[in-house]
Amino acid sequence: MTTLVLFLQLLFILPLALGLNHPNCDLTNTQDQGSTLRIFHIDSPCSPFKSSSSLSWEARVLKTLAQDQARLQYLSSLVAKRSVVPIASGRQMLQSTTYIVKAMIGTPAQSLLLAMDTSSDVAWIPCSGCVGCPSTTAFSPAKSTSFKNVSCSSPQCKQVPNPTCYSRACSFNVTYGSSSIAANLSQDTIRLASDPVTSFTFGCVNKVAGGGTIPPPQGLLGLGRGPLSLMSQSQSIYKSTFSYCLPSFRSLTFSGSLRLGPTSQSLRLKYTPLLRNPRRSSLYYVNLVAIRVGRKVVDIPPEAIAFNPSTGAGTIFDSGTVYTRLAKPVYEAVRNEFRKRVKPPTDVVKSLGGFDTCYSGQIKVPTITFMFKGVNMTMPADNLMLHSTAGSTSCLAMAAAPENVNSVVNVIASMQQQNHRVLIDVPNGRIGLARERCS
């Protein structure tokens, strides 16, 4: 699969007209409450682009692992070479959609579904007339009275790679290999739930070349820490604060929530410091101090989980990676202790792709706890094990992080976060955690 196809799988969505037959799944008429939006998993019955593939369980797992591998390479490559990180690069396209929310863009508003990404800064929207964009659902600037292009002299134009001027509008191209995209830097009103964000800056994609024809998701909403992220652009409204609760993969509708702003947040949260790593400034780092399997604190090399602002190493929360990845010595120590504590004792079956701890038959699964300064995050079996839908095989849904990168990032991924409320509070420099039934 080409780099551009991976990008396209992030950027556009199958038309809403595909039909949503599950009860309470009419996203176009969803009235999100206050500053709270519903989050849907890409494979939810409520998702208009849920997979219609007849792939086997094993094939689906391997496909997700491959997408995760590209995602990890992307996260690990985010080492800033200068003080201002560009909002887009070829590597930034290597992401896969997992969770989506509804946004209203323009005046009058046009309804779009956007991928929620806590590790990306920019919003990407396919615009009508796009050459090479395979989706028929796109944002129409001509139908919005509040739409405008960003001028070449604007500060935002300096944030994009290789900016050029066309009719005095800031344009840019990203080329990698035989694939490229062209976009205008544009502004319009975006409304999330009941809150309008005026003059919101985003990439309006108008040309895609060199890619495949797979119809991918519709758009991307970046919730990272960069200057063009939603949180930075809506600081006066949401105070750089948001929380999310990702639904269990086993829930009926895979529906969770995204809560924007400091008000109405859970009072049950316990906090750990939010760290800022200048080498990977868009990401949300925490101080992971230990990992416990059952009641046993695992013996792991301290340097393998240490926060290192000079290299970019450390531990992050990320909504776009599905399965948690740990530095190899950390993963192996956790895996080995996990195997010891599985009941009844059983032989590990052959590995499945990047998963090397799989079992056949019924087992009792020990908990795994990530121990941060000030709060622990304990994960039960539902957060830890992948279960075959057509057999009795189950696998520990964690793996070793890729080693051929600038510096290893430990990633606490979406499956392990499910049924937890995760609060990002940038002004107070903290991340809050609490168990919550998200569905």
Coordinates of C-alpha atoms in Angstrom, one line a residue, residues 111-421:
S111 CA -22.1 18.5 8.2
L112 CA -18.8 16.5 8.0
L113 CA -17.4 13.6 10.0
L114 CA -13.8 14.1 11.2
A115 CA -11.2 11.8 12.6
M116 CA -10.2 12.7 16.1
D117 CA -6.4 12.7 16.5
T118 CA -4.7 13.8 19.8
S119 CA -1.3 13.7 18.2
S120 CA -1.9 15.8 15.1
D121 CA -2.1 19.6 14.9
V122 CA -3.9 20.4 11.7
A123 CA -7.4 20.0 10.3
W124 CA -7.6 18.6 6.8
I125 CA -10.8 18.9 4.8
P126 CA -11.4 17.7 1.2
C127 CA -12.9 20.6 -0.8
S128 CA -15.4 20.3 -3.7
G129 CA -13.7 20.1 -7.1
C130 CA -10.8 18.2 -5.7
V131 CA -9.0 16.4 -8.5
G132 CA -8.1 12.9 -7.5
C133 CA -10.1 12.9 -4.3
P134 CA -12.1 9.6 -4.4
S135 CA -14.8 10.7 -2.0
T136 CA -18.0 12.3 -3.3
T137 CA -18.6 14.0 0.0
A138 CA -16.6 17.2 0.4
F139 CA -16.8 20.7 1.8
S140 CA -18.1 23.3 -0.7
P141 CA -16.4 26.7 -0.1
A142 CA -18.6 28.3 -2.7
K143 CA -21.7 27.6 -0.5
S144 CA -20.2 29.2 2.6
T145 CA -20.5 33.0 3.1
S146 CA -17.8 32.9 5.8
F147 CA -15.2 31.0 3.9
K148 CA -11.9 32.8 2.9
N149 CA -8.4 31.8 1.9
V150 CA -5.4 32.7 4.1
S151 CA -3.2 35.3 2.6
C152 CA 0.5 34.7 1.8
S153 CA 1.5 37.4 4.3
S154 CA -0.3 35.8 7.2
P155 CA 1.6 34.1 10.1
Q156 CA -0.3 30.9 9.5
C157 CA 1.2 30.6 6.0
K158 CA 4.7 30.3 7.6
Q159 CA 3.5 27.1 9.3
V160 CA 3.1 25.1 6.1
P161 CA 5.8 23.4 4.1
N162 CA 6.9 25.0 0.8
P163 CA 4.2 27.7 0.7
T164 CA 3.4 29.3 -2.6
C165 CA 1.1 32.1 -3.7
Y166 CA -1.8 31.6 -6.2
S167 CA -4.1 34.6 -6.6
R168 CA -2.6 35.9 -3.3
A169 CA -3.8 32.8 -1.4
C170 CA -1.4 30.7 0.6
S171 CA -1.0 27.3 -1.1
F172 CA 1.3 24.4 -0.6
N173 CA 2.3 21.1 -2.0
V174 CA 3.5 18.0 -0.3
T175 CA 5.4 15.5 -2.5
Y176 CA 6.9 12.2 -1.4
G177 CA 7.8 9.4 -3.8
S178 CA 5.4 9.4 -6.7
S179 CA 2.6 10.8 -4.6
S180 CA 1.6 14.4 -3.8
I181 CA -1.3 16.5 -2.5
A182 CA -2.0 20.2 -3.1
A183 CA -4.0 22.4 -0.7
N184 CA -5.0 25.9 0.1
L185 CA -4.7 27.2 3.6
S186 CA -8.2 28.4 4.3
Q187 CA -10.5 29.7 7.1
D188 CA -14.1 29.3 8.0
T189 CA -16.4 28.8 11.0
I190 CA -16.4 25.4 12.5
R191 CA -19.0 24.4 15.1
L192 CA -18.5 21.5 17.4
A193 CA -21.6 20.7 19.4
S194 CA -23.0 24.2 20.3
D195 CA -19.7 26.2 20.1
P196 CA -18.7 28.1 16.9
V197 CA -15.0 28.7 16.3
T198 CA -14.7 31.5 13.8
S199 CA -11.9 32.0 11.3
F200 CA -10.7 28.4 12.0
T201 CA -7.7 27.6 9.8
F202 CA -7.5 24.3 8.0
G203 CA -6.0 22.7 4.9
C204 CA -8.5 22.7 2.0
V205 CA -7.3 19.8 -0.2
N206 CA -7.9 20.4 -3.9
K207 CA -5.6 17.9 -5.7
V208 CA -4.3 14.4 -5.0
A209 CA -2.0 12.7 -7.5
G210 CA -0.3 9.3 -7.7
G211 CA -2.6 7.5 -5.3
G212 CA -5.1 4.7 -5.3
T213 CA -8.8 4.8 -5.5
I214 CA -9.8 3.5 -2.1
P215 CA -12.6 5.8 -0.7
P216 CA -11.2 6.9 2.7
P217 CA -12.4 9.0 5.6
Q218 CA -13.6 12.5 5.2
G219 CA -11.5 14.8 7.3
L220 CA -9.1 15.1 10.3
L221 CA -9.5 17.1 13.4
G222 CA -6.2 17.7 15.1
L223 CA -6.3 17.9 18.9
G224 CA -2.5 18.2 19.5
R225 CA -0.6 21.1 21.0
G226 CA 0.6 22.9 17.9
P227 CA -0.4 26.5 16.9
L228 CA -2.9 25.3 14.2
S229 CA -4.6 22.6 16.3
L230 CA -8.2 23.0 17.4
M231 CA -7.1 23.5 21.0
S232 CA -4.8 26.4 20.1
Q233 CA -7.3 28.0 17.8
S234 CA -10.2 27.8 20.2
Q235 CA -8.2 28.7 23.3
S236 CA -10.6 31.5 24.2
I237 CA -13.5 29.0 24.3
Y238 CA -12.1 25.8 25.5
K239 CA -9.0 27.0 27.4
S240 CA -6.8 24.3 25.9
T241 CA -8.7 21.6 27.9
F242 CA -10.6 18.6 26.7
S243 CA -11.4 15.1 27.8
Y244 CA -12.5 12.0 25.9
C245 CA -13.9 8.6 26.8
L246 CA -13.3 5.9 24.2
P247 CA -16.0 3.1 24.1
S248 CA -15.3 -0.5 24.5
F249 CA -14.9 -2.4 21.2
R250 CA -17.6 -4.8 22.6
S251 CA -20.2 -2.1 23.1
L252 CA -23.3 -2.2 20.9
T253 CA -22.8 1.2 19.2
F254 CA -19.1 1.8 20.0
S255 CA -20.2 5.3 21.1
G256 CA -18.1 7.4 23.5
S257 CA -17.8 11.2 24.1
L258 CA -15.5 14.1 23.6
R259 CA -15.9 16.9 26.1
L260 CA -14.4 20.3 25.3
G261 CA -13.4 22.9 27.8
P262 CA -12.8 22.9 31.6
T263 CA -16.4 23.0 32.7
S264 CA -18.5 19.9 33.3
Q265 CA -15.5 17.6 33.6
S266 CA -15.5 14.6 35.9
L267 CA -14.9 15.2 39.6
R268 CA -13.5 11.6 40.0
L269 CA -10.3 12.3 38.0
K270 CA -6.9 11.8 39.6
Y271 CA -4.0 13.6 38.0
T272 CA -0.5 13.1 36.8
P273 CA 1.8 15.9 35.4
L274 CA 1.5 16.6 31.7
L275 CA 5.0 16.9 30.3
R276 CA 6.1 18.9 27.3
N277 CA 8.9 17.5 25.2
P278 CA 10.4 20.1 22.9
R279 CA 11.7 17.4 20.6
R280 CA 8.1 16.2 19.9
S281 CA 6.2 19.3 20.9
S282 CA 2.7 18.2 19.6
L283 CA 2.5 15.1 21.8
Y284 CA 1.0 14.6 25.2
Y285 CA 3.7 13.1 27.5
V286 CA 3.3 11.6 31.0
N287 CA 5.8 10.3 33.5
L288 CA 5.4 6.5 33.6
V289 CA 7.3 5.3 36.7
A290 CA 6.4 1.6 36.8
I291 CA 4.2 -1.2 35.4
R292 CA 2.5 -3.8 37.5
V293 CA 1.2 -7.2 36.3
G294 CA -1.3 -8.5 38.8
R295 CA 0.3 -7.5 42.1
K296 CA 3.9 -7.8 40.9
V297 CA 5.8 -4.6 39.9
V298 CA 7.8 -5.6 36.9
D299 CA 11.6 -5.1 36.9
I300 CA 12.2 -2.9 33.9
P301 CA 15.2 -0.7 32.9
P302 CA 14.5 2.9 34.2
E303 CA 16.0 4.4 31.1
A304 CA 13.5 2.6 28.8
I305 CA 10.6 4.5 30.3
A306 CA 12.4 7.7 31.2
F307 CA 11.2 11.1 29.9
N308 CA 14.1 12.6 27.9
P309 CA 13.5 16.1 26.4
S310 CA 16.9 16.0 24.6
T311 CA 15.9 12.9 22.5
G312 CA 12.1 12.9 22.5
A313 CA 11.9 9.6 24.4
G314 CA 9.1 9.0 26.9
T315 CA 5.5 7.9 27.2
I316 CA 2.5 9.4 25.5
F317 CA -1.3 9.0 25.3
D318 CA -2.4 8.7 21.7
S319 CA -6.0 8.2 20.3
G320 CA -4.8 7.1 16.8
T321 CA -2.8 4.0 17.8
V322 CA -4.9 1.0 18.5
Y323 CA -2.6 -1.3 20.4
T324 CA -0.1 -0.1 23.1
R325 CA 3.5 -0.3 22.1
L326 CA 6.4 -0.4 24.7
A327 CA 10.1 -0.2 24.2
K328 CA 11.4 -3.7 23.6
P329 CA 13.0 -4.3 27.1
V330 CA 9.8 -2.9 28.8
Y331 CA 7.5 -5.0 26.7
E332 CA 9.4 -8.2 27.1
A333 CA 9.5 -7.8 30.9
V334 CA 5.8 -7.1 31.0
R335 CA 5.0 -10.0 28.6
N336 CA 7.1 -12.5 30.5
E337 CA 5.4 -11.6 33.9
F338 CA 2.0 -11.8 32.2
R339 CA 2.7 -15.2 30.9
K340 CA 3.7 -16.4 34.3
R341 CA 0.5 -15.2 35.8
V342 CA -2.0 -16.5 33.2
K343 CA -4.3 -19.2 34.8
P344 CA -4.5 -22.1 34.2
P345 CA -1.0 -22.5 33.1
T346 CA -1.0 -23.1 29.3
D347 CA 1.3 -23.1 26.4
V348 CA 1.5 -20.0 24.4
V349 CA 0.3 -20.7 20.8
K350 CA 2.1 -19.4 17.8
S351 CA 2.3 -15.6 17.4
L352 CA -0.1 -13.6 15.3
G353 CA 1.7 -10.9 13.4
G354 CA 3.3 -8.6 16.0
F355 CA 1.4 -10.3 18.9
D356 CA 3.6 -13.0 20.4
T357 CA 1.4 -14.0 23.5
C358 CA -1.6 -15.8 22.2
Y359 CA -3.6 -18.6 23.9
S360 CA -6.2 -21.2 22.9
G361 CA -9.0 -22.0 25.3
Q362 CA -10.3 -20.2 28.4
I363 CA -7.8 -18.4 30.6
K364 CA -7.9 -16.1 33.6
V365 CA -6.2 -12.9 32.6
P366 CA -4.2 -10.8 35.2
T367 CA -4.6 -7.1 35.2
I368 CA -1.9 -4.8 34.0
T369 CA -1.4 -1.4 35.7
F370 CA 0.4 1.6 34.3
M371 CA 1.8 3.5 37.3
F372 CA 2.2 7.3 36.8
K373 CA 3.2 9.9 39.3
G374 CA -0.1 10.5 41.3
V375 CA -2.4 8.0 39.6
N376 CA -2.6 4.4 38.5
M377 CA -4.3 3.1 35.4
T378 CA -5.5 -0.5 35.9
M379 CA -6.7 -2.4 32.8
P380 CA -8.9 -5.5 33.0
A381 CA -9.1 -8.3 30.5
D382 CA -11.4 -6.3 28.1
N383 CA -8.6 -3.7 27.7
L384 CA -5.9 -6.3 27.3
M385 CA -7.0 -9.3 25.2
L386 CA -8.1 -9.6 21.5
H387 CA -10.6 -12.5 21.1
S388 CA -11.2 -14.4 17.9
T389 CA -14.8 -14.1 16.7
A390 CA -14.7 -17.6 15.2
G391 CA -12.7 -19.6 17.6
S392 CA -11.1 -19.7 21.0
T393 CA -7.8 -17.8 20.3
S394 CA -7.0 -14.7 22.3
C395 CA -3.9 -12.5 22.2
L396 CA -2.3 -9.9 24.5
A397 CA -3.0 -6.7 22.6
M398 CA 0.4 -5.1 23.2
A399 CA 3.7 -5.3 21.3
A400 CA 7.2 -4.0 21.2
A401 CA 7.8 -0.5 19.7
P402 CA 9.8 -0.3 16.5
E403 CA 13.5 0.1 17.2
N404 CA 14.7 1.6 13.9
V405 CA 13.6 5.1 14.9
N406 CA 15.2 8.3 16.3
S407 CA 14.2 7.5 19.9
V408 CA 11.5 5.1 21.1
V409 CA 8.2 6.5 22.3
N410 CA 6.1 4.3 24.6
V411 CA 2.5 4.7 23.4
I412 CA -0.6 4.1 25.5
A413 CA -3.1 3.4 22.8
S414 CA -6.8 3.5 22.3
M415 CA -7.7 -0.1 23.2
Q416 CA -6.0 0.2 26.6
Q417 CA -7.6 3.6 27.1
Q418 CA -11.2 2.4 26.5
N419 CA -13.7 2.9 29.3
H420 CA -11.4 5.5 30.9
R421 CA -12.0 9.3 31.0

